[in-house]
CSV table of C-alpha atoms (C1' of nucleotides) in Angstrom, one decimal:
chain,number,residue,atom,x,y,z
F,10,UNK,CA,-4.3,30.2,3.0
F,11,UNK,CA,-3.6,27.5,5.9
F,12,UNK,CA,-0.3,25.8,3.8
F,13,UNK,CA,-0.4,23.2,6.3
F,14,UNK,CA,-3.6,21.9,5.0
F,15,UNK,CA,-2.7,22.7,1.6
F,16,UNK,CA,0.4,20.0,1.8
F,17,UNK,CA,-1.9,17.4,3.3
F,18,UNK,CA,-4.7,18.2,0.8
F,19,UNK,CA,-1.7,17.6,-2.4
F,20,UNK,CA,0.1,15.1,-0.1
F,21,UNK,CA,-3.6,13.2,-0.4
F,22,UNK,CA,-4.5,13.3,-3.3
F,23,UNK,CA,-1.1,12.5,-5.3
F,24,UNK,CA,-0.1,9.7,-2.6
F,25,UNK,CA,-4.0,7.8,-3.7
F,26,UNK,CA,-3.0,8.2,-7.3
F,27,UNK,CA,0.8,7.5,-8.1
F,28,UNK,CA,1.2,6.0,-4.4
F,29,UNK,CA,4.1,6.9,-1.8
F,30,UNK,CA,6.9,5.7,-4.0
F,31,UNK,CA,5.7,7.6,-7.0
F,32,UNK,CA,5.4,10.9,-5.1
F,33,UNK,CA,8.2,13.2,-4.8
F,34,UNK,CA,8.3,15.8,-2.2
F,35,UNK,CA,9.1,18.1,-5.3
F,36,UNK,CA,5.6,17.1,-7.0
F,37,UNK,CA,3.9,17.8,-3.6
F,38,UNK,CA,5.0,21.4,-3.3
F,39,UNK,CA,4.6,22.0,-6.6
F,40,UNK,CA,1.0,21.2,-6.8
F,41,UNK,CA,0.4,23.0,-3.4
F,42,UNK,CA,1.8,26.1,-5.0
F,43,UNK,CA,4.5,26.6,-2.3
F,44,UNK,CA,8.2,26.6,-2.6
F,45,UNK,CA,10.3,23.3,-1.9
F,46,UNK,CA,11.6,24.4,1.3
F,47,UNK,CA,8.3,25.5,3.0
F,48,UNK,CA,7.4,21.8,3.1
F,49,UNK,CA,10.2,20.8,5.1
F,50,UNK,CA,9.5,23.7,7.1
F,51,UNK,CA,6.3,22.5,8.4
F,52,UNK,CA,7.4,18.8,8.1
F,53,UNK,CA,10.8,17.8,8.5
F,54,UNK,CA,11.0,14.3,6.9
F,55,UNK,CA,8.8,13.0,3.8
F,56,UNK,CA,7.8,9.8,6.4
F,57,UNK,CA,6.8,12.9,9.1
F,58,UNK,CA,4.3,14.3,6.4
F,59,UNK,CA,2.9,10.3,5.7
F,60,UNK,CA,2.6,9.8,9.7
F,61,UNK,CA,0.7,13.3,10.1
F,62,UNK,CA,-1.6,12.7,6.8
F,63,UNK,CA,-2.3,9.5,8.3
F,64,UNK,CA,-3.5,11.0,12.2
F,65,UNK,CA,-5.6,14.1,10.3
F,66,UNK,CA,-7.4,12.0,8.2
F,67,UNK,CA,-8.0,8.9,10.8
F,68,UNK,CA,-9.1,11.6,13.6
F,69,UNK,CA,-11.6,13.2,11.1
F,70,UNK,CA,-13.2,9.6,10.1
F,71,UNK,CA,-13.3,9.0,13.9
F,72,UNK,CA,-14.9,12.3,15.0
F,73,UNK,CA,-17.6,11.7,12.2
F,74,UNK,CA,-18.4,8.5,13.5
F,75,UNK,CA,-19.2,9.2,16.8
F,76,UNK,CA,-21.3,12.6,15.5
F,77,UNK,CA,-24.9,12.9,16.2
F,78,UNK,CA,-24.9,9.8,18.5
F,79,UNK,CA,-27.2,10.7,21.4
F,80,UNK,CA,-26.8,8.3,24.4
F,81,UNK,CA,-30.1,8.2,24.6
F,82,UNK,CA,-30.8,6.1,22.2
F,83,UNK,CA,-30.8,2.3,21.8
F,84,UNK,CA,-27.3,0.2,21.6
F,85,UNK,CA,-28.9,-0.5,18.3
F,86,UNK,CA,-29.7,2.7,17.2
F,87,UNK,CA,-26.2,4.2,18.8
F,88,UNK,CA,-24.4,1.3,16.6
F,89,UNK,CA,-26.6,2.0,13.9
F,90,UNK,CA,-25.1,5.3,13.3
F,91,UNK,CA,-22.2,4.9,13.6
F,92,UNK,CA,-22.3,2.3,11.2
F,93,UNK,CA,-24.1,4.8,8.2
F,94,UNK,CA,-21.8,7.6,9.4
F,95,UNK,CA,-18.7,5.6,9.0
F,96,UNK,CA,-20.1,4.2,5.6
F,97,UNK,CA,-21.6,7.8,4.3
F,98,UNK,CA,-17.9,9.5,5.0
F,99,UNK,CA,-16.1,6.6,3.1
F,100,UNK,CA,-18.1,7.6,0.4
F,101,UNK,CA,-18.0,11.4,0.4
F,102,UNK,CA,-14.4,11.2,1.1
F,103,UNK,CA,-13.5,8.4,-1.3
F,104,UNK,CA,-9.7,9.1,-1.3
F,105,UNK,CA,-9.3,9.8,2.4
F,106,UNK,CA,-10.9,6.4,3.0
F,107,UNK,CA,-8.7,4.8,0.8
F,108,UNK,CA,-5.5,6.7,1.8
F,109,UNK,CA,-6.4,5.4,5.3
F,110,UNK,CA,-6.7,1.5,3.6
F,111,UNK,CA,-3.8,2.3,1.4
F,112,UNK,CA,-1.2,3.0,4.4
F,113,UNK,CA,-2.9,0.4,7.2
F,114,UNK,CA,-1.6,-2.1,4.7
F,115,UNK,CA,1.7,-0.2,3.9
F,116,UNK,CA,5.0,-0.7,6.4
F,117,UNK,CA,4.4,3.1,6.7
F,118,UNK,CA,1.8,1.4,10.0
F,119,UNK,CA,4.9,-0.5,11.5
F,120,UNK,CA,6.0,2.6,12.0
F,121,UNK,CA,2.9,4.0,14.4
F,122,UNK,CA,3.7,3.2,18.1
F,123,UNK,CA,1.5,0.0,19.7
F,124,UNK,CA,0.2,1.9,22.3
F,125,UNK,CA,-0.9,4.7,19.7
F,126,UNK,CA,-3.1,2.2,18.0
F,127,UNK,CA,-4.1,1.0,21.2
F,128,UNK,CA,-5.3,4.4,22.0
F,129,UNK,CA,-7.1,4.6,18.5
F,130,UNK,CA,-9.0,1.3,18.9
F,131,UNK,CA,-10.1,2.0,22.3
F,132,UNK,CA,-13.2,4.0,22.2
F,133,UNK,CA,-14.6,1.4,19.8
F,134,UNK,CA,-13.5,-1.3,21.7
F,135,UNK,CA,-15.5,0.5,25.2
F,136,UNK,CA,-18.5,0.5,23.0
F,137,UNK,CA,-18.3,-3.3,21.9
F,138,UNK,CA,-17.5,-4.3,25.8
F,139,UNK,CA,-20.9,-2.4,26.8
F,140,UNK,CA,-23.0,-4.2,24.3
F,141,UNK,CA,-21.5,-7.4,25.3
F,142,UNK,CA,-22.0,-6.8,29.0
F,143,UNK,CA,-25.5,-5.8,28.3
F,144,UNK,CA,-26.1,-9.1,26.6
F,145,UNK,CA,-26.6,-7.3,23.5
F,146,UNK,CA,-23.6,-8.3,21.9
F,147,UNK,CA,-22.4,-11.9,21.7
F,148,UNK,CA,-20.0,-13.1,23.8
F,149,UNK,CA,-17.3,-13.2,21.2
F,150,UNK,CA,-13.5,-12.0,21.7
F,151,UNK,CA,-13.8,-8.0,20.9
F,152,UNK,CA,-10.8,-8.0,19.4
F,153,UNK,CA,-13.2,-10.3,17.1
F,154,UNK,CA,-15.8,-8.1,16.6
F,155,UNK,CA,-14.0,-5.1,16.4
F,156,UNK,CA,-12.2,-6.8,13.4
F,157,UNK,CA,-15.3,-8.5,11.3
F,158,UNK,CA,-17.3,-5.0,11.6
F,159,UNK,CA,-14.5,-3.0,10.7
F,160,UNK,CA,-14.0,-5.6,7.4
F,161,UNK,CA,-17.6,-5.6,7.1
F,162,UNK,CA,-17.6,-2.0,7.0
F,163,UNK,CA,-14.4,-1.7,4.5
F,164,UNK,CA,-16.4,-4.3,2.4
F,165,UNK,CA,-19.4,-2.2,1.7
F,166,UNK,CA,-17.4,0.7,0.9
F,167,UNK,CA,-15.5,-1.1,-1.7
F,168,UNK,CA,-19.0,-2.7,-3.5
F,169,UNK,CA,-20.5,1.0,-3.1
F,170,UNK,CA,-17.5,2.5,-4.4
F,171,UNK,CA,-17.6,-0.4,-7.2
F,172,UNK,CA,-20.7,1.4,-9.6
F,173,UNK,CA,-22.9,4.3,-9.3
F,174,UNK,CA,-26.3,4.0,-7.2
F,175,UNK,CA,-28.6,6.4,-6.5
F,176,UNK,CA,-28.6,7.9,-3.5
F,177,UNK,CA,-32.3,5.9,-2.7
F,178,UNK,CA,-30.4,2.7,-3.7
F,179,UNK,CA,-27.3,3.7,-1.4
F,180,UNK,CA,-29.2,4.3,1.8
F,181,UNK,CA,-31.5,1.2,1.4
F,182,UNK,CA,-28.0,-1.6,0.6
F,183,UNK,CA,-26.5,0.0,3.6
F,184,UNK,CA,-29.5,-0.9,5.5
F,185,UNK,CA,-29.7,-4.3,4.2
F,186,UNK,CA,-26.2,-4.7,4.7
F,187,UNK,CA,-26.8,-3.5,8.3
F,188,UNK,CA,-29.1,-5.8,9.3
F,189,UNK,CA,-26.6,-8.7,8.1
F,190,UNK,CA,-24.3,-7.1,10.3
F,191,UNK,CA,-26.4,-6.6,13.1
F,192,UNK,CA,-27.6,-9.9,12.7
F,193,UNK,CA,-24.7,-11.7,13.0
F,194,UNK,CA,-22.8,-10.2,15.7
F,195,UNK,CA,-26.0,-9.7,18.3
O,30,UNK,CA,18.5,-22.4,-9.0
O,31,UNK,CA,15.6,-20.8,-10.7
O,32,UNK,CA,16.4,-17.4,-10.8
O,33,UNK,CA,13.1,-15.9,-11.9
O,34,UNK,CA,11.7,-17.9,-8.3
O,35,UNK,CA,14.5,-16.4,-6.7
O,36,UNK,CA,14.1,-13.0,-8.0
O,37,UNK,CA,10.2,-12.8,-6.9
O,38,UNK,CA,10.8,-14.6,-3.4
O,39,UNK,CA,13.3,-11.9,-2.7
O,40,UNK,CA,11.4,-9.2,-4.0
O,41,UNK,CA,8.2,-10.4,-2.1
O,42,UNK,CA,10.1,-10.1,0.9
O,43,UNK,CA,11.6,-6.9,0.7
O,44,UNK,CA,8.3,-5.2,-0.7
O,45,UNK,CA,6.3,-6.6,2.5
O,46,UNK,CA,8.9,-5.1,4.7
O,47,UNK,CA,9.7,-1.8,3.0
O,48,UNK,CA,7.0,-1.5,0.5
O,49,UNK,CA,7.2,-1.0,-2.8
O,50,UNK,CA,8.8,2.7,-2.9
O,51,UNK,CA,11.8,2.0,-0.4
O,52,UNK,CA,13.0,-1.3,-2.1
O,53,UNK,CA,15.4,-0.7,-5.0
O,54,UNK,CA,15.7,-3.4,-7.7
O,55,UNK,CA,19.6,-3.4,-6.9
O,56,UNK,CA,18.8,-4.2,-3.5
O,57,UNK,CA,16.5,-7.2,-4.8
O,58,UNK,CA,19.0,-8.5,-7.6
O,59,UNK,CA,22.1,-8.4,-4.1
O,60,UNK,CA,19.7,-10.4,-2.2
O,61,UNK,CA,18.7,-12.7,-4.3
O,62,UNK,CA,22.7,-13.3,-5.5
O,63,UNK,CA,22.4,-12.0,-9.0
O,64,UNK,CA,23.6,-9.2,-11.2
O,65,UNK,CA,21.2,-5.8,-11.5
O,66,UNK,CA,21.0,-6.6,-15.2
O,67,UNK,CA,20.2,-10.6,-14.5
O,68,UNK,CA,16.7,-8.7,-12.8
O,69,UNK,CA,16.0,-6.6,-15.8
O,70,UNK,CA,16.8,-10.2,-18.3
O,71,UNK,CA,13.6,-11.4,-16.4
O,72,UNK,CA,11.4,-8.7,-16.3
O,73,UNK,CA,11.7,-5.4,-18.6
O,74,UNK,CA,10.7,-2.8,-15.6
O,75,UNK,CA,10.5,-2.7,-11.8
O,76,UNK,CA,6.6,-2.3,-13.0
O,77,UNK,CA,6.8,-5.4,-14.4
O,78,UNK,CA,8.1,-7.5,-11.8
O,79,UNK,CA,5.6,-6.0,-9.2
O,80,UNK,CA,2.8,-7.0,-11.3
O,81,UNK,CA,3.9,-10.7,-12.5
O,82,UNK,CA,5.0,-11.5,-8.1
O,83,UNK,CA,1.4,-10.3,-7.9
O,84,UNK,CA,-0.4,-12.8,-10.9
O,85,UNK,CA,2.1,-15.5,-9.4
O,86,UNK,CA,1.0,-14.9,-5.7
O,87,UNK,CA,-2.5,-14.5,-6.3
O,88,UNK,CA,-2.9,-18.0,-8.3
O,89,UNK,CA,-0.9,-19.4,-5.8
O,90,UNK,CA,-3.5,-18.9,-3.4
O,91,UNK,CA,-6.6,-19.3,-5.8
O,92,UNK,CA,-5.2,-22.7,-6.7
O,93,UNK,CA,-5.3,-23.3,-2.7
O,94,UNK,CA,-8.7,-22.5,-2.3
O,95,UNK,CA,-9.9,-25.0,-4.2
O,96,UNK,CA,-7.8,-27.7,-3.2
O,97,UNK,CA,-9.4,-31.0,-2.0
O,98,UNK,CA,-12.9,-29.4,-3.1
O,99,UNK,CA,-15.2,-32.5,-3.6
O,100,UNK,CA,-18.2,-31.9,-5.7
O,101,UNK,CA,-19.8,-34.2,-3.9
O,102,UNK,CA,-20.7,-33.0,-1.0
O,103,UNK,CA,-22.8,-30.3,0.0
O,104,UNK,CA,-22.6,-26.5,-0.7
O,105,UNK,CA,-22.0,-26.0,2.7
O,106,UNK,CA,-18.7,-28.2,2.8
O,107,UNK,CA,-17.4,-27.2,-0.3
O,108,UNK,CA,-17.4,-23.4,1.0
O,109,UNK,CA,-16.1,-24.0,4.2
O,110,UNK,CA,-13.7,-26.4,2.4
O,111,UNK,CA,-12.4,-23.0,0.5
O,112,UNK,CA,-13.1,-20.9,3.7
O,113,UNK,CA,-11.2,-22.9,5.7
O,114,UNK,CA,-8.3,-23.3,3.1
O,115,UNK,CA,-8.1,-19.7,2.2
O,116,UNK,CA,-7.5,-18.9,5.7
O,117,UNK,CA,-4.7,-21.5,6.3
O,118,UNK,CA,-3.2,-20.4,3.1
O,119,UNK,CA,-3.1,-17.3,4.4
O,120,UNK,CA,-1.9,-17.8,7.9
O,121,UNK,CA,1.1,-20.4,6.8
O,122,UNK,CA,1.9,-17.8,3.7
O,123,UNK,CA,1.5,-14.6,5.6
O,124,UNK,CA,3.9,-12.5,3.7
O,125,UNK,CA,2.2,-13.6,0.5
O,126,UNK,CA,-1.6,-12.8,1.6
O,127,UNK,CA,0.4,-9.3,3.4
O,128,UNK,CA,1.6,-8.9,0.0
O,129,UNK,CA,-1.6,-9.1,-2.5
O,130,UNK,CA,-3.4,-6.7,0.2
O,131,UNK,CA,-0.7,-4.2,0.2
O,132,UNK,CA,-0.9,-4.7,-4.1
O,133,UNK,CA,-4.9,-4.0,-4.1
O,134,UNK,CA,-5.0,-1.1,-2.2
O,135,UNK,CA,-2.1,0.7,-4.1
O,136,UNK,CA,-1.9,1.9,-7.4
O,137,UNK,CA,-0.4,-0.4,-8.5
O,138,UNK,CA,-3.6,-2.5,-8.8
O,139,UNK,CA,-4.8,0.4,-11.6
O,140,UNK,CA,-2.2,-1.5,-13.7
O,141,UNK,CA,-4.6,-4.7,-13.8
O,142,UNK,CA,-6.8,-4.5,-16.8
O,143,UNK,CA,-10.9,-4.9,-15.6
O,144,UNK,CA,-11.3,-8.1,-17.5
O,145,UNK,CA,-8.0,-9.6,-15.8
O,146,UNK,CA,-10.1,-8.7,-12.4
O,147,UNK,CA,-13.3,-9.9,-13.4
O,148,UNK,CA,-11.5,-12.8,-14.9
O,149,UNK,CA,-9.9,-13.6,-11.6
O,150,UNK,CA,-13.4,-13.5,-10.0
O,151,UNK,CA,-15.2,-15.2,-12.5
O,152,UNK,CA,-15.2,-18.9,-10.7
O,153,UNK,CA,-15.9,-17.2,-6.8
O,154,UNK,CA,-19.2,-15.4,-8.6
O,155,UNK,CA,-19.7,-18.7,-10.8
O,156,UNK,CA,-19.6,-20.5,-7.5
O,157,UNK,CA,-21.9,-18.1,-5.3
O,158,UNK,CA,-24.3,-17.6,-7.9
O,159,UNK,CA,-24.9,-21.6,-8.1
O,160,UNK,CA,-25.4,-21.4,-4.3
O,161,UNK,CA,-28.2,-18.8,-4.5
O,162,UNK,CA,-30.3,-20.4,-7.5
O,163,UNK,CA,-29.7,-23.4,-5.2
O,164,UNK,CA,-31.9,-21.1,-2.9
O,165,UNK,CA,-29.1,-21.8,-0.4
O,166,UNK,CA,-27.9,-18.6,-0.1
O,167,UNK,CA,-30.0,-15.4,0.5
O,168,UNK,CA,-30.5,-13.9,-3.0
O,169,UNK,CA,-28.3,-10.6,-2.6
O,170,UNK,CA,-26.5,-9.2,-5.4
O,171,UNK,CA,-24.1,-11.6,-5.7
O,172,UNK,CA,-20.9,-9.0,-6.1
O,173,UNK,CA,-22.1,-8.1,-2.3
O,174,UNK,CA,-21.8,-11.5,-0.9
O,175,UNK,CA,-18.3,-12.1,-2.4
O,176,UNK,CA,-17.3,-8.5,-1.3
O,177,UNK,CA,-18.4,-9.6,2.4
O,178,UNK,CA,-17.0,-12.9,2.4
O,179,UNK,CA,-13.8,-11.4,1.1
O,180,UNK,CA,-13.7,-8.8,3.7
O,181,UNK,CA,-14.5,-11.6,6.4
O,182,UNK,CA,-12.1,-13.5,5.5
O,183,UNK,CA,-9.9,-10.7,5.8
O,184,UNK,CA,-11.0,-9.4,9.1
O,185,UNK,CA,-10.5,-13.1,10.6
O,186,UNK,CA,-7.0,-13.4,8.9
O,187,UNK,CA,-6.0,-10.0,10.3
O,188,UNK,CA,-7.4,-11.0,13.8
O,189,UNK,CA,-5.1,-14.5,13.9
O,190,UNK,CA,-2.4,-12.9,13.0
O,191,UNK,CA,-2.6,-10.1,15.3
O,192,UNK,CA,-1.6,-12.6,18.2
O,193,UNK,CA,-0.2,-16.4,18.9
O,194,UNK,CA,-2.9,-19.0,18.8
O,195,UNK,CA,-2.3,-22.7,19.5
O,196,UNK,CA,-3.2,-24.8,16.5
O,197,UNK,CA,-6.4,-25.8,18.3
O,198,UNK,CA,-7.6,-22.4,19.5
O,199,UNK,CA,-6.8,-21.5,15.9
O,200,UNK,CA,-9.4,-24.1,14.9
O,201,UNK,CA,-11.9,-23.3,17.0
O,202,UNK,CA,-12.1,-19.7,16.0
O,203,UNK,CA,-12.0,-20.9,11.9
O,204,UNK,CA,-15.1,-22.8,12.7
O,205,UNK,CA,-16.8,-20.2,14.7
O,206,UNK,CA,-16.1,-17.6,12.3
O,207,UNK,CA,-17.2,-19.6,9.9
O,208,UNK,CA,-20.5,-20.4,11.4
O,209,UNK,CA,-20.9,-16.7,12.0
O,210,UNK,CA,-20.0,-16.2,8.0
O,211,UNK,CA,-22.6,-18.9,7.1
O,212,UNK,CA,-25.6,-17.9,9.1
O,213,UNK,CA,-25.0,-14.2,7.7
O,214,UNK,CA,-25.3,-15.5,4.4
O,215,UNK,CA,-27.9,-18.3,4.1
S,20,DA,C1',11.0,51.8,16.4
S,21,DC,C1',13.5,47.6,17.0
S,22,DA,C1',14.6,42.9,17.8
S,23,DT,C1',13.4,38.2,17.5
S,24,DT,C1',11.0,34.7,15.8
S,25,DT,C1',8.5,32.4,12.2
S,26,DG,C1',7.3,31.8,7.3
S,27,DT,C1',8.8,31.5,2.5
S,28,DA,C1',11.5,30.9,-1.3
S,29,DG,C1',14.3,28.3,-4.6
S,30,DA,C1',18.9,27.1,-5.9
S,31,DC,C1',21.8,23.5,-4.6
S,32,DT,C1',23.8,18.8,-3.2
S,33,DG,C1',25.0,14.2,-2.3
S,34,DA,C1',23.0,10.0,-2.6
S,35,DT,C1',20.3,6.9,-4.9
S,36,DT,C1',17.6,5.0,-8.6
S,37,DA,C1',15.8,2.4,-12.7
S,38,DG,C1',17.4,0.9,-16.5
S,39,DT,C1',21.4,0.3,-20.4
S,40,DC,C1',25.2,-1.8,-22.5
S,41,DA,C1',29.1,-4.2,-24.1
S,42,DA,C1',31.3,-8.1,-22.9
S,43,DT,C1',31.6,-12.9,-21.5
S,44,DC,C1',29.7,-17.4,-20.5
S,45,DA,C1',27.0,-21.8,-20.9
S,46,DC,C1',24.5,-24.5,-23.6
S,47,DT,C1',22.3,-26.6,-27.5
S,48,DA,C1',21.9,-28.1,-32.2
S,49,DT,C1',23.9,-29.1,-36.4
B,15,DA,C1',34.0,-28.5,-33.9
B,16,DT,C1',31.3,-24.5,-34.7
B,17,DA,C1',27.7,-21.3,-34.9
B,18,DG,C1',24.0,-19.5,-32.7
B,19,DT,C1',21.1,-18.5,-28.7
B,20,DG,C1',20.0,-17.1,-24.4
B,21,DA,C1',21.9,-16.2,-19.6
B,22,DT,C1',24.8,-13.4,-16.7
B,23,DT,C1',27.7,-9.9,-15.3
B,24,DG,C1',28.8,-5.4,-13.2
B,25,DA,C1',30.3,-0.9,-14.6
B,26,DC,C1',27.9,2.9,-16.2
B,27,DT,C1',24.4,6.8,-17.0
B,28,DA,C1',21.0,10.1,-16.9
B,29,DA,C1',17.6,11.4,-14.1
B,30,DT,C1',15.5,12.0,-9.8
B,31,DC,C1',15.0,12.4,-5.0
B,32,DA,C1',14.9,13.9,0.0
B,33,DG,C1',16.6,17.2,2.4
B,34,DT,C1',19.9,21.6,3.2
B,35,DC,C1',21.2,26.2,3.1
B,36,DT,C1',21.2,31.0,2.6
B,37,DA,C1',18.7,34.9,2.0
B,38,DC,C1',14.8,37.6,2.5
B,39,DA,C1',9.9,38.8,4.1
B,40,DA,C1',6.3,39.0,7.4
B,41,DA,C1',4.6,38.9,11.6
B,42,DT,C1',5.0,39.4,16.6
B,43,DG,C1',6.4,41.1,20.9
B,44,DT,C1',8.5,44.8,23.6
DNA sequence: ACATTTGTAGACTGATTAGTCAATCACTAT
DNA sequence: ATAGTGATTGACTAATCAGTCTACAAATGT
């Protein structure tokens, strides 16, 4: 009966479907089952709640991503999964992945501090600048990189996300589409 | 003094800085120097007026793309032709591109009947499609190679306007990116 | 047991909003 | 001229919204 993650869970779900405009505080409590005022209790403004939906659901993309990656492996193989882990969440959390597109391209993002998104970007970035330095990578601007794989990645998601395939036909376009990937920036 | 172009250059502007939900239609029809009820002559609902500043923003840049497009020459000119204008569309109208990403991943972009969307596409599929029989492009699916060229194009956009490039070092990375684009492709 | 904090409720408020309406105004065609 | 049409205005309204407030309940510490 955690009402924190009750809010969040409504807060998600209405903000995907009638967007931030269209969602009253009012609606949100409602549909959590909780009165008016414990929302403000836990979040003072309505922007507070967008700003902390926004870090829960970006932390638990990231923390997937970098799950079962053993250093052990190859660069490739390291990338690799990331790469399906990142593309496998998107699709088993549909809405969370688009909340997080949704508000990226939102002023709501003005509104996250420089050096926070700094601080977001910079385990991904690490990774990049080791496969460069290990002539894995190409020599390209990270900054680059980091940008066309992320697109690449929000691209795949959106044709996935465009019909139903079968979970044989899922795993073998985001191969394909891995190799193009892999391919291009290596 | 064409107030319907008024009323959507205004309104353009105040959704890409406070999105859709913080930007009254009072506050549009003050900036833009007319009455409230002049806005509401023009278009019936706020709805309304977010969904024709999209159609007249997204033709905008479709007619762009296709500018100075040759049929003469070669596939590979006439895409990086539309490449290449797409991107300077999009980094000389950088509110407007802002704009039609902020529309698609809202819900507002619900509102947009499917055959108005695969409408819209109909000529970038058309176009691929012609390049793969040509046995130019790799024979994917062709809804994934205009998903990842989309998303490229994106991802490059983002990453130019993310800092201030000279007009040369601007060029160089279109042509780079593009080369990257093409070799992933063909 | 008692005191202090923390959670919860829901009625309430002041401000704001999309959209209306009745009244002019500008223009065109006859 | 005159009638008719659409453009323009801004005051107005009914509804809605984010956020407050007071009161009470539950938990926690001493």
């Amino acid at each position: 009966m955690d009402k924190k993650e009750e809010i969040l869970k409504t807060a998600l779900k209405l903000f995907v479907e009638f967007g931030f405009h269209a969602t009253p505080t009012s609606k949100i409590a409602k549909e959590a089952g909780i009165a008016n005022g414990t929302l403000f209790h836990y979040y003072k403004t309505k922007d507070e709640l967008i700003l902390a939906l926004y870090a829960h659901t970006k932390s638990r993309l990231t923390d997937y991503m970098y799950a079962n990656a053993s250093k052990d492996e190859s660069l490739e193989l390291v990338f690799k999964s990331i790469y399906t882990n990142t593309i496998e969440w998107a699709q088993e959390n549909k809405s969370e992945f688009y909340f997080i597109q949704q508000f990226s391209t939102s002023p709501f993002y003005g509104l996250i501090s420089p050096e926070e998104i700094t601080k977001q970007a910079k385990p991904h970035l690490d990774f990049l600048q080791a496969g460069i330095k290990a002539a894995v990578l190409k020599p390209l601007p990270v900054d680059i990189l980091y940008t066309l794989i992320n697109s690449h990645i929000a691209g795949i998601n959106q044709y996935l996300s465009s019909e139903e395939f079968s979970t044989a036909k899922q795993k073998k376009i985001i191969n394909e589409s891995f190799q193009l990937l892999w391919d291009m920036i290596t």
